[in-house]
Amino acid sequence: MPMSRMNSPAVGMDDDGVAGHALSDFLLHLENYNPSIPDSVVAHYLNMSGFESQDPRLIRLIAIAAQKFLSDIANDALQHCKMRTSSQINQNSKNPKGSKEKKYVMTMEDLVPALQEYGITARKPHYFV
């Protein structure tokens, strides 16, 4: 592409038009999407932290971001659980059914390292020790 074409205002406007169209499509889809975290819960915690918005799309966008964050943590905890159980299965290779059953249970052993990856420290209360 010639240098004069790259600096042309028409090139930038095409990119803005595409981005604007994608953003408006996203906002339309956002209005019809129901995240796992209800809007009222997100609005409550936003209000407690001092943030107030009358735009339900913004609240829903924050709910989707929170859902993604929780999903990433749960997925990382699942990976820790799989690694832990695979090492336990290798140690207890006497059980032939062990490799067929794939039930995973999230424990604090799995959740703590996953949370630490995101800078969150989780500890059991002293009365559970």
mmCIF file of C-alpha atoms in Angstrom:
data_model
loop_
_atom_site.group_PDB
_atom_site.id
_atom_site.type_symbol
_atom_site.label_atom_id
_atom_site.label_comp_id
_atom_site.label_asym_id
_atom_site.label_seq_id
_atom_site.Cartn_x
_atom_site.Cartn_y
_atom_site.Cartn_z
ATOM 1 C CA MET A 1 0.000 0.000 0.000
ATOM 2 C CA PRO A 2 1.538 3.388 -0.944
ATOM 3 C CA MET A 3 2.427 5.717 1.880
ATOM 4 C CA SER A 4 0.001 8.425 0.710
ATOM 5 C CA ARG A 5 -2.887 5.929 0.871
ATOM 6 C CA MET A 6 -2.060 4.973 4.489
ATOM 7 C CA ASN A 7 -2.210 8.578 5.673
ATOM 8 C CA SER A 8 -5.457 9.243 3.864
ATOM 9 C CA PRO A 9 -8.438 10.151 6.100
ATOM 10 C CA ALA A 10 -10.631 7.660 4.224
ATOM 11 C CA VAL A 11 -8.579 4.707 5.493
ATOM 12 C CA GLY A 12 -9.047 5.725 9.132
ATOM 13 C CA MET A 13 -12.754 6.334 8.618
ATOM 14 C CA ASP A 14 -13.250 2.845 7.189
ATOM 15 C CA ASP A 15 -11.638 1.348 10.299
ATOM 16 C CA ASP A 16 -13.778 3.538 12.575
ATOM 17 C CA GLY A 17 -16.910 2.596 10.627
ATOM 18 C CA VAL A 18 -16.194 -1.114 10.978
ATOM 19 C CA ALA A 19 -15.339 -0.729 14.664
ATOM 20 C CA GLY A 20 -18.449 1.375 15.263
ATOM 21 C CA HIS A 21 -20.626 -1.184 13.511
ATOM 22 C CA ALA A 22 -19.083 -4.041 15.517
ATOM 23 C CA LEU A 23 -19.601 -2.096 18.742
ATOM 24 C CA SER A 24 -23.252 -1.374 17.963
ATOM 25 C CA ASP A 25 -23.811 -5.055 17.109
ATOM 26 C CA PHE A 26 -22.159 -6.051 20.382
ATOM 27 C CA LEU A 27 -24.380 -3.673 22.353
ATOM 28 C CA LEU A 28 -27.484 -5.115 20.667
ATOM 29 C CA HIS A 29 -26.418 -8.648 21.596
ATOM 30 C CA LEU A 30 -25.603 -7.459 25.103
ATOM 31 C CA GLU A 31 -29.188 -6.317 25.687
ATOM 32 C CA ASN A 32 -30.541 -9.806 24.938
ATOM 33 C CA TYR A 33 -27.868 -11.771 26.831
ATOM 34 C CA ASN A 34 -28.527 -12.953 30.386
ATOM 35 C CA PRO A 35 -25.244 -13.461 32.264
ATOM 36 C CA SER A 36 -24.942 -15.922 35.126
ATOM 37 C CA ILE A 37 -24.622 -13.090 37.635
ATOM 38 C CA PRO A 38 -27.933 -11.194 37.827
ATOM 39 C CA ASP A 39 -27.920 -7.488 37.010
ATOM 40 C CA SER A 40 -29.360 -6.632 40.424
ATOM 41 C CA VAL A 41 -26.437 -8.329 42.196
ATOM 42 C CA VAL A 42 -23.882 -6.530 40.036
ATOM 43 C CA ALA A 43 -25.676 -3.198 40.517
ATOM 44 C CA HIS A 44 -25.747 -3.735 44.286
ATOM 45 C CA TYR A 45 -22.015 -4.339 44.541
ATOM 46 C CA LEU A 46 -21.255 -1.501 42.157
ATOM 47 C CA ASN A 47 -23.363 0.849 44.289
ATOM 48 C CA MET A 48 -21.586 -0.369 47.444
ATOM 49 C CA SER A 49 -18.252 0.509 45.860
ATOM 50 C CA GLY A 50 -19.456 3.982 44.869
ATOM 51 C CA PHE A 51 -20.231 3.380 41.201
ATOM 52 C CA GLU A 52 -23.696 4.281 39.998
ATOM 53 C CA SER A 53 -24.970 3.861 36.453
ATOM 54 C CA GLN A 54 -28.400 4.070 34.911
ATOM 55 C CA ASP A 55 -27.271 2.267 31.750
ATOM 56 C CA PRO A 56 -28.227 -1.433 32.045
ATOM 57 C CA ARG A 57 -25.820 -2.305 29.218
ATOM 58 C CA LEU A 58 -22.872 -1.122 31.300
ATOM 59 C CA ILE A 59 -24.010 -3.180 34.281
ATOM 60 C CA ARG A 60 -24.422 -6.208 32.039
ATOM 61 C CA LEU A 61 -20.967 -5.643 30.542
ATOM 62 C CA ILE A 62 -19.445 -5.647 34.034
ATOM 63 C CA ALA A 63 -21.441 -8.810 34.834
ATOM 64 C CA ILE A 64 -19.973 -10.508 31.775
ATOM 65 C CA ALA A 65 -16.448 -9.445 32.784
ATOM 66 C CA ALA A 66 -17.020 -10.841 36.288
ATOM 67 C CA GLN A 67 -18.416 -14.061 34.821
ATOM 68 C CA LYS A 68 -15.339 -14.421 32.612
ATOM 69 C CA PHE A 69 -13.060 -13.817 35.605
ATOM 70 C CA LEU A 70 -14.831 -16.491 37.677
ATOM 71 C CA SER A 71 -14.842 -18.851 34.720
ATOM 72 C CA ASP A 72 -11.085 -18.470 34.284
ATOM 73 C CA ILE A 73 -10.485 -19.182 37.971
ATOM 74 C CA ALA A 74 -12.748 -22.251 37.884
ATOM 75 C CA ASN A 75 -11.019 -23.527 34.746
ATOM 76 C CA ASP A 76 -7.579 -23.094 36.323
ATOM 77 C CA ALA A 77 -8.771 -24.885 39.462
ATOM 78 C CA LEU A 78 -10.049 -27.728 37.254
ATOM 79 C CA GLN A 79 -6.623 -28.024 35.640
ATOM 80 C CA HIS A 80 -5.009 -28.226 39.089
ATOM 81 C CA CYS A 81 -7.575 -30.866 40.079
ATOM 82 C CA LYS A 82 -6.831 -32.924 36.954
ATOM 83 C CA MET A 83 -3.098 -32.806 37.631
ATOM 84 C CA ARG A 84 -3.615 -33.761 41.273
ATOM 85 C CA THR A 85 -5.964 -36.655 40.488
ATOM 86 C CA SER A 86 -3.781 -37.946 37.661
ATOM 87 C CA SER A 87 -0.833 -38.145 40.042
ATOM 88 C CA GLN A 88 -3.025 -39.932 42.602
ATOM 89 C CA ILE A 89 -4.236 -42.402 39.952
ATOM 90 C CA ASN A 90 -0.654 -43.122 38.948
ATOM 91 C CA GLN A 91 0.236 -43.820 42.593
ATOM 92 C CA ASN A 92 -2.834 -46.019 43.102
ATOM 93 C CA SER A 93 -2.604 -47.988 39.854
ATOM 94 C CA LYS A 94 -4.033 -51.044 41.626
ATOM 95 C CA ASN A 95 -7.597 -49.876 40.907
ATOM 96 C CA PRO A 96 -8.452 -50.719 37.257
ATOM 97 C CA LYS A 97 -11.674 -48.662 37.378
ATOM 98 C CA GLY A 98 -9.785 -45.517 38.402
ATOM 99 C CA SER A 99 -8.930 -44.484 34.866
ATOM 100 C CA LYS A 100 -12.541 -44.838 33.612
ATOM 101 C CA GLU A 101 -14.219 -42.674 36.249
ATOM 102 C CA LYS A 102 -13.712 -38.978 35.606
ATOM 103 C CA LYS A 103 -15.495 -37.221 38.464
ATOM 104 C CA TYR A 104 -13.669 -34.160 39.682
ATOM 105 C CA VAL A 105 -14.255 -32.402 42.987
ATOM 106 C CA MET A 106 -12.900 -28.900 43.511
ATOM 107 C CA THR A 107 -11.083 -28.634 46.802
ATOM 108 C CA MET A 108 -9.158 -25.845 48.479
ATOM 109 C CA GLU A 109 -5.994 -27.629 47.299
ATOM 110 C CA ASP A 110 -7.072 -26.848 43.735
ATOM 111 C CA LEU A 111 -8.619 -23.433 44.309
ATOM 112 C CA VAL A 112 -5.798 -21.789 46.286
ATOM 113 C CA PRO A 113 -3.123 -22.059 43.533
ATOM 114 C CA ALA A 114 -5.638 -20.938 40.897
ATOM 115 C CA LEU A 115 -6.533 -17.875 42.953
ATOM 116 C CA GLN A 116 -2.873 -17.111 43.620
ATOM 117 C CA GLU A 117 -2.296 -16.833 39.874
ATOM 118 C CA TYR A 118 -4.710 -13.882 39.938
ATOM 119 C CA GLY A 119 -3.206 -12.282 43.041
ATOM 120 C CA ILE A 120 -5.889 -13.476 45.473
ATOM 121 C CA THR A 121 -4.833 -15.086 48.738
ATOM 122 C CA ALA A 122 -7.292 -17.599 50.175
ATOM 123 C CA ARG A 123 -6.801 -19.338 53.499
ATOM 124 C CA LYS A 124 -8.940 -21.640 55.559
ATOM 125 C CA PRO A 125 -10.173 -20.148 58.821
ATOM 126 C CA HIS A 126 -8.245 -21.424 61.853
ATOM 127 C CA TYR A 127 -11.224 -23.454 63.089
ATOM 128 C CA PHE A 128 -11.117 -25.693 59.972
ATOM 129 C CA VAL A 129 -7.472 -26.620 60.388
#
